[in-house]
Amino acid sequence: MKVAFRFISSSLLPVAACWLQRLCWPFIAPFVWFLFYPVVFLSSWMGGFAAGMASTLLSTCLAWWFFLEPVHTLVKPLAGSYVSAAMFMVMGFLFSFVHLRLHRANREKALALEAEHQATFRQAAVGLGHMTLDGVWLQVNQRCCEILGRSKEELLAMPWETIIHPDDLEPFRSLVRRMVAGEFSEQVLETRFIHKKGSTGWLNLAVSLVRDAEGGPGYFIAVVEDITNRKQAEEQLRENRAILDAALASMTDAVFVSNAAGEFIEFNEAFATFHRFDGKADCARKLADYPDIIDVFMANGEPAPLDMWAVPRALRGETATNAEYTLRRKDTGESWVGSYSFSPIRDRHGEIAGSVVVGRDITELKRVEDELKRNQARLAAVFAAIPDVILEYDAGGKAVMANEAALRVAGVSSLGFLRTEVVAKLRFRKFGDPSASLEDLPVSRALRGETVAGELYAIRTADGRDRIISTFAAPFWDGGKVTGAVALWHDVTDLKQAEERISRNAAELERRVTERTAQLEAANSELESFAYAVSHDLRAPLRAMDGFSQILLEDCAEALTGEGKACLAEITKASHRMSGLIDGLLLLSRATRGTMEFVPVDLSALSETMLAELARGDPARQVHWRIEPGIRAQGDPRMLASAMGNLLGNAWKYSARVPEPRIEVGIVLEDGRPWVRVADNGCGFNMAYGEKLFKPFQRLHRQEEFPGLGIGLATVYRIVQRHGGSLKAVSAIGQGAAFLMSLPNLSAMEQS
Amino acid sequence: MMTLPILMVEDNPQDEILTLRSLRKVNLVNPVEVVRDGQQALDYLFKEGEFAGRPGPDLPAFVLLDLGLPRVGGLEVLARIRGDARTAALPVVVFTSSSEEEDRLASILRGANSFVRKPVDFAGFAEKVAKLGVYWLAVNEPPPSAR
């Protein structure tokens, strides 16, 4: 039809040209063929060879009739008319022929193209299909059939939706709708499909909408690719990735992975913690500034240049385990030690594609290690310095450790000797029992689990000296088994010799003590009888002197001159003085004789009583006294009373000549201990003679000034001495005297 | 009624003289028997030895006993006096130079009726002896068995 129409319309074109040329003839004449040439060309172009030839004939006829002079006749007078018509027809033939050839060439070309296209479609490595807008396959290629697992016939007989997995159907439909609506003309999506066998696979579906000549939706071209394997691989990869993530997260070691450029592409939580970041996110933010945040030092303490850090080393192909770096945060100054293991990651061509570095915080480990080293050094120093022999044996009795003393004594230079060798070499003998069996030496027993302490053995050292040693041995336990034993020999030779000397001396000493004791006892008893004699027998002659002097005065008064009577008076005076001296001697002797009892004594109360007594005995005097309350000491009540009596008596006596006599009893701290202080404001004494003060019968005042025997302070001195205390005096002439007495457990407690 | 004697046990002849003189001064009628050691004193009291079958009353009015005596000591004499039923109630005055507390205590514990210290000055001595004589002979009521 179309061909026929094209033929007719194109062959009738000369009629239109004829009409147009007649209208415009005044302007065109005399060019008879003016419009017919283009018409013939056009007709042959449009309608092909036949239309061209038809148009040529018709044009010739029309021009012959209407335009060649004379018009409207068939026969023309001019020969030129015939020539021009023939030429026109030749030209028409040529036009038609050329167009015929052109058309033919075009058609062949189109056919070849179509064939090629069809071949491409059929044999494409990807699945191809054409589909109508309402979802029916127009055509599918072989690959598409293979992918979908169905034959071409089967596919063409079913709507294409049926191959889509029901779960993915809705997105797919939506896509189709939107494409038809003109939102976009091509789209790629990954969707699941149902294989004929019922299995589910994955498709990469590229759909493009082909529009028809008017631009409306025509049909779809679908490029179908089976990506099931890729999807599975991806899934596998995802799973592996999850495992890797879990593994990294659970690791306490810091792990980081870099690419070939040294940029971190992976790190775990432990890595963030290791570098003192606040978690992974914080770490990720700051990782690029790593060299600005953290200083790195080599194991020798030198700053590590950037290219000596773990990642660059790994990227250079180095592999290391337990490389040590010290890290320090620049901001906080915190420093820690890391042990690094690293290696490069190589791709399948062996090229370095990145690095993996594992770090572990060994700060604590290092600290413990250092501590251990220090302890070992300390132990070694102690062992070396100790004069005692220290030996360690393994379970088989072989020496595994020996200090310098041990090597010296045993005369060996290296370890490994056997216990039994030492025993034989040093001639071990049980001290005091040389014939005793050596079966049960301390170390043997220690190796059986016993602990031995202080057993004595005699040995001869490597340099030939006989020594006595006190041995100690103890087992090492490991899991309930004895794995070795340590032995210590302490040289007690000197001690033993000293002990012997001492025990020899002790008997002698005992004898001497007994002897001296007897002597002392004798002396004491002599003293006793002397005192008794003084008390008893020395008085009788004095009494006789006094008595008979009196009798003489009474009975023979008339016979005596005044001088004689004076002489008798002197005899009486002397005897009284002598009697006083005897009393004093007795007093002194009593103060230091007898056993003492130690009880708490209230010195304040005692002083009060004594001063009251003195005041009663000497009512003429007005003496003010002040006594610190609650002064207590531990001692013999009679002796302390005597001491206080003497001191207070002195104070009373020597303050007799001052206008306002005062006596004070108190407690003072001097030389870091408390003293009882008895002070008066009396005449005092010259400290230059102070040393005489505490000696018997030594006086600092003449008899006429202050009568006395010179026995009181001597007595006080002895009493204080017997209590383990001290006595001292402070005075100056005319400025009173103070006597200080320290006593056991002296205190001034407030009386409750 | 018989005038009972005073038994003076005194080894020191000077003290003896001074004591007798002092007693005389107060005009006592009682005689003074003097023995010079402990043994003699005991013999006198129990009429033994040199005093076996001596005349006169069995016991003196009181005994003036020194402590430091030859042969048998004063305290021993006192113990023997108190240990014998015949002399257990006899007044005994210990009269001595000693001022030792031990002597004082021992004398009283052994049953001395009084302990008097001999002062060294004669005036005091004479006064004490006089008072002793008056007291034990005139003031004090003697024990029944002494009658």
CSV table of C-alpha atoms in Angstrom, one decimal, chain A residues 218-470:
chain,number,residue,atom,x,y,z
A,218,GLY,CA,7.1,1.9,23.0
A,219,TYR,CA,8.6,-1.1,24.7
A,220,PHE,CA,11.2,-2.1,27.3
A,221,ILE,CA,14.6,-3.4,26.7
A,222,ALA,CA,15.9,-5.4,29.6
A,223,VAL,CA,19.5,-6.3,30.2
A,224,VAL,CA,19.5,-9.3,32.5
A,225,GLU,CA,22.5,-10.4,34.4
A,226,ASP,CA,22.7,-13.2,36.9
A,227,ILE,CA,24.5,-11.8,40.0
A,228,THR,CA,23.6,-14.7,42.3
A,229,ASN,CA,27.2,-15.6,42.8
A,230,ARG,CA,28.2,-12.1,43.4
A,231,LYS,CA,25.4,-11.7,45.9
A,232,GLN,CA,26.5,-14.8,47.7
A,233,ALA,CA,30.0,-13.6,47.7
A,234,GLU,CA,28.9,-10.3,49.0
A,235,GLU,CA,26.9,-12.1,51.7
A,236,GLN,CA,29.9,-14.2,52.5
A,237,LEU,CA,32.0,-11.1,52.7
A,238,ARG,CA,29.5,-9.4,55.0
A,239,GLU,CA,29.5,-12.4,57.3
A,240,ASN,CA,33.3,-12.5,57.2
A,241,ARG,CA,33.3,-8.9,57.9
A,242,ALA,CA,31.0,-9.3,60.9
A,243,ILE,CA,33.2,-12.1,62.2
A,244,LEU,CA,36.3,-9.9,61.7
A,245,ASP,CA,34.6,-7.0,63.5
A,246,ALA,CA,33.6,-9.2,66.4
A,247,ALA,CA,37.0,-10.6,66.6
A,248,LEU,CA,38.6,-7.2,66.5
A,249,ALA,CA,36.2,-5.8,69.1
A,250,SER,CA,36.8,-8.7,71.4
A,251,MET,CA,40.6,-8.5,71.2
A,252,THR,CA,42.5,-6.8,74.1
A,253,ASP,CA,45.4,-6.1,71.8
A,254,ALA,CA,45.2,-3.0,69.7
A,255,VAL,CA,44.8,-3.8,66.1
A,256,PHE,CA,45.1,-1.4,63.2
A,257,VAL,CA,45.2,-2.0,59.5
A,258,SER,CA,46.5,0.6,57.0
A,259,ASN,CA,46.4,0.9,53.3
A,260,ALA,CA,49.4,1.2,51.2
A,261,ALA,CA,49.5,4.9,51.8
A,262,GLY,CA,49.8,4.3,55.5
A,263,GLU,CA,46.3,5.6,56.2
A,264,PHE,CA,44.3,3.7,58.8
A,265,ILE,CA,41.5,1.7,57.3
A,266,GLU,CA,40.7,-0.4,60.2
A,267,PHE,CA,41.2,-0.4,64.0
A,268,ASN,CA,39.5,-1.8,67.0
A,269,GLU,CA,38.2,-0.5,70.3
A,270,ALA,CA,41.4,-1.8,72.0
A,271,PHE,CA,43.4,0.4,69.7
A,272,ALA,CA,41.5,3.5,70.9
A,273,THR,CA,41.9,2.5,74.5
A,274,PHE,CA,45.6,1.7,73.9
A,275,HIS,CA,46.1,5.3,72.7
A,276,ARG,CA,44.1,6.8,75.5
A,277,PHE,CA,41.3,8.0,73.2
A,278,ASP,CA,37.7,8.2,74.4
A,279,GLY,CA,36.5,5.3,72.4
A,280,LYS,CA,36.6,4.4,68.8
A,281,ALA,CA,34.7,7.4,67.5
A,282,ASP,CA,37.0,9.9,69.2
A,283,CYS,CA,40.0,7.9,67.9
A,284,ALA,CA,38.7,7.9,64.4
A,285,ARG,CA,38.3,11.7,64.5
A,286,LYS,CA,41.8,12.3,65.7
A,287,LEU,CA,43.7,9.5,64.0
A,288,ALA,CA,44.9,11.8,61.2
A,289,ASP,CA,46.7,14.0,63.8
A,290,TYR,CA,48.3,11.0,65.4
A,291,PRO,CA,51.9,12.3,65.2
A,292,ASP,CA,50.7,15.6,66.8
A,293,ILE,CA,49.0,13.8,69.6
A,294,ILE,CA,51.5,11.0,70.5
A,295,ASP,CA,55.3,10.9,70.8
A,296,VAL,CA,56.9,7.6,70.1
A,297,PHE,CA,60.2,6.5,71.5
A,298,MET,CA,62.3,3.5,70.6
A,299,ALA,CA,63.2,0.9,73.2
A,300,ASN,CA,66.5,2.7,73.9
A,301,GLY,CA,64.5,5.9,74.8
A,302,GLU,CA,65.5,7.8,71.7
A,303,PRO,CA,62.6,9.6,69.9
A,304,ALA,CA,61.4,7.4,67.1
A,305,PRO,CA,61.5,9.2,63.7
A,306,LEU,CA,58.2,8.8,61.8
A,307,ASP,CA,59.6,6.3,59.3
A,308,MET,CA,60.6,4.1,62.2
A,309,TRP,CA,57.1,3.7,63.5
A,310,ALA,CA,55.4,0.4,63.0
A,311,VAL,CA,53.2,1.2,60.0
A,312,PRO,CA,56.0,2.6,57.8
A,313,ARG,CA,58.2,-0.3,58.7
A,314,ALA,CA,55.5,-2.8,57.8
A,315,LEU,CA,54.8,-0.9,54.6
A,316,ARG,CA,58.5,-1.2,53.7
A,317,GLY,CA,58.0,-5.0,54.0
A,318,GLU,CA,59.4,-5.5,57.5
A,319,THR,CA,57.8,-8.0,59.8
A,320,ALA,CA,58.4,-7.9,63.5
A,321,THR,CA,57.1,-9.5,66.7
A,322,ASN,CA,57.2,-7.7,70.0
A,323,ALA,CA,59.0,-4.6,68.9
A,324,GLU,CA,59.0,-2.3,71.8
A,325,TYR,CA,57.9,1.4,71.6
A,326,THR,CA,57.2,3.8,74.4
A,327,LEU,CA,54.3,6.1,73.7
A,328,ARG,CA,53.5,9.4,75.3
A,329,ARG,CA,50.5,11.6,75.0
A,330,LYS,CA,51.6,15.1,74.3
A,331,ASP,CA,48.5,16.6,76.0
A,332,THR,CA,48.5,14.6,79.2
A,333,GLY,CA,52.1,13.5,79.4
A,334,GLU,CA,50.9,10.0,80.2
A,335,SER,CA,53.4,7.5,79.0
A,336,TRP,CA,53.2,3.7,78.4
A,337,VAL,CA,55.1,0.9,76.8
A,338,GLY,CA,53.7,-1.0,73.8
A,339,SER,CA,54.9,-4.3,72.3
A,340,TYR,CA,54.2,-4.2,68.6
A,341,SER,CA,53.9,-7.0,66.1
A,342,PHE,CA,53.4,-5.9,62.5
A,343,SER,CA,53.6,-7.2,58.9
A,344,PRO,CA,52.8,-5.9,55.5
A,345,ILE,CA,49.6,-7.0,53.6
A,346,ARG,CA,50.4,-8.2,50.2
A,347,ASP,CA,48.0,-8.5,47.3
A,348,ARG,CA,48.0,-11.5,45.0
A,349,HIS,CA,50.8,-10.1,42.9
A,350,GLY,CA,53.0,-9.8,46.0
A,351,GLU,CA,52.8,-6.0,46.0
A,352,ILE,CA,52.4,-4.4,49.4
A,353,ALA,CA,48.8,-3.3,49.7
A,354,GLY,CA,48.8,-2.2,53.3
A,355,SER,CA,49.9,-3.2,56.8
A,356,VAL,CA,48.6,-4.7,59.9
A,357,VAL,CA,49.9,-3.7,63.3
A,358,VAL,CA,49.1,-5.3,66.6
A,359,GLY,CA,50.0,-3.5,69.8
A,360,ARG,CA,49.8,-4.5,73.4
A,361,ASP,CA,50.2,-2.4,76.5
A,362,ILE,CA,53.1,-3.9,78.4
A,363,THR,CA,53.6,-1.0,80.8
A,364,GLU,CA,52.5,-3.1,83.8
A,365,LEU,CA,54.4,-6.1,82.5
A,366,LYS,CA,57.5,-3.9,82.1
A,367,ARG,CA,57.1,-2.5,85.6
A,368,VAL,CA,56.8,-6.0,87.0
A,369,GLU,CA,59.7,-7.1,84.9
A,370,ASP,CA,61.8,-4.3,86.1
A,371,GLU,CA,60.8,-5.0,89.7
A,372,LEU,CA,61.7,-8.6,89.2
A,373,LYS,CA,65.1,-7.6,87.8
A,374,ARG,CA,65.7,-5.2,90.7
A,375,ASN,CA,64.7,-8.0,93.1
A,376,GLN,CA,66.9,-10.4,91.4
A,377,ALA,CA,69.8,-8.0,91.5
A,378,ARG,CA,69.0,-7.3,95.1
A,379,LEU,CA,68.9,-11.0,95.9
A,380,ALA,CA,72.1,-11.6,94.0
A,381,ALA,CA,73.7,-8.8,96.0
A,382,VAL,CA,72.5,-10.2,99.2
A,383,PHE,CA,73.7,-13.6,98.3
A,384,ALA,CA,77.0,-12.3,97.3
A,385,ALA,CA,77.4,-10.2,100.4
A,386,ILE,CA,76.2,-12.7,102.9
A,387,PRO,CA,79.1,-14.6,104.6
A,388,ASP,CA,76.9,-17.6,105.1
A,389,VAL,CA,77.0,-20.4,102.5
A,390,ILE,CA,73.8,-20.7,100.4
A,391,LEU,CA,73.3,-23.6,98.1
A,392,GLU,CA,70.3,-24.6,96.0
A,393,TYR,CA,70.0,-28.2,94.8
A,394,ASP,CA,67.6,-29.6,92.3
A,395,ALA,CA,65.5,-32.7,93.2
A,396,GLY,CA,68.4,-34.9,92.1
A,397,GLY,CA,70.8,-33.3,94.5
A,398,LYS,CA,72.7,-31.3,92.0
A,399,ALA,CA,73.8,-27.8,92.8
A,400,VAL,CA,71.9,-25.2,90.7
A,401,MET,CA,72.8,-22.1,92.7
A,402,ALA,CA,75.6,-21.3,95.0
A,403,ASN,CA,76.6,-18.0,96.4
A,404,GLU,CA,80.2,-16.8,96.5
A,405,ALA,CA,80.7,-18.0,100.0
A,406,ALA,CA,79.5,-21.4,98.9
A,407,LEU,CA,82.0,-21.6,96.0
A,408,ARG,CA,84.8,-20.4,98.3
A,409,VAL,CA,84.1,-22.9,101.1
A,410,ALA,CA,83.5,-25.8,98.7
A,411,GLY,CA,86.5,-24.8,96.6
A,412,VAL,CA,84.7,-25.1,93.3
A,413,SER,CA,84.4,-22.5,90.5
A,414,SER,CA,81.2,-23.6,88.8
A,415,LEU,CA,77.9,-25.2,89.6
A,416,GLY,CA,76.7,-28.6,88.8
A,417,PHE,CA,78.5,-30.5,91.5
A,418,LEU,CA,76.6,-33.1,93.5
A,419,ARG,CA,75.6,-32.8,97.1
A,420,THR,CA,77.3,-36.0,97.9
A,421,GLU,CA,80.6,-34.7,96.5
A,422,VAL,CA,80.5,-31.7,98.8
A,423,VAL,CA,79.8,-34.0,101.8
A,424,ALA,CA,82.7,-36.1,101.0
A,425,LYS,CA,85.1,-33.3,100.1
A,426,LEU,CA,84.3,-31.2,103.1
A,427,ARG,CA,84.4,-34.3,105.5
A,428,PHE,CA,80.9,-33.6,106.9
A,429,ARG,CA,80.7,-34.9,110.5
A,430,LYS,CA,77.9,-34.4,112.9
A,431,PHE,CA,79.2,-31.9,115.5
A,432,GLY,CA,79.7,-33.6,118.9
A,433,ASP,CA,79.0,-37.0,117.3
A,434,PRO,CA,81.6,-37.7,114.6
A,435,SER,CA,80.5,-41.3,114.2
A,436,ALA,CA,76.9,-40.5,113.5
A,437,SER,CA,75.5,-41.6,110.2
A,438,LEU,CA,75.3,-39.1,107.4
A,439,GLU,CA,72.3,-40.7,105.9
A,440,ASP,CA,70.0,-38.0,107.1
A,441,LEU,CA,71.8,-34.8,106.2
A,442,PRO,CA,69.7,-31.7,106.3
A,443,VAL,CA,69.4,-31.4,102.5
A,444,SER,CA,68.4,-35.1,102.1
A,445,ARG,CA,65.7,-34.5,104.6
A,446,ALA,CA,64.7,-31.2,102.9
A,447,LEU,CA,64.4,-33.1,99.6
A,448,ARG,CA,62.0,-35.4,101.4
A,449,GLY,CA,59.9,-32.4,102.4
A,450,GLU,CA,61.3,-31.6,105.8
A,451,THR,CA,62.5,-28.3,107.1
A,452,VAL,CA,65.7,-28.4,109.1
A,453,ALA,CA,67.0,-25.6,111.3
A,454,GLY,CA,70.1,-25.1,113.2
A,455,GLU,CA,71.8,-28.6,113.1
A,456,LEU,CA,75.5,-28.5,113.8
A,457,TYR,CA,78.1,-30.1,111.6
A,458,ALA,CA,81.8,-30.0,111.5
A,459,ILE,CA,83.5,-29.5,108.2
A,460,ARG,CA,86.9,-28.9,106.7
A,461,THR,CA,86.7,-26.2,104.2
A,462,ALA,CA,88.5,-26.2,100.8
A,463,ASP,CA,91.3,-24.2,102.3
A,464,GLY,CA,91.8,-26.7,105.1
A,465,ARG,CA,90.2,-24.9,108.0
A,466,ASP,CA,88.0,-26.9,110.5
A,467,ARG,CA,84.8,-25.1,111.0
A,468,ILE,CA,81.6,-25.8,112.8
A,469,ILE,CA,78.5,-24.9,110.9
A,470,SER,CA,74.9,-24.5,111.8
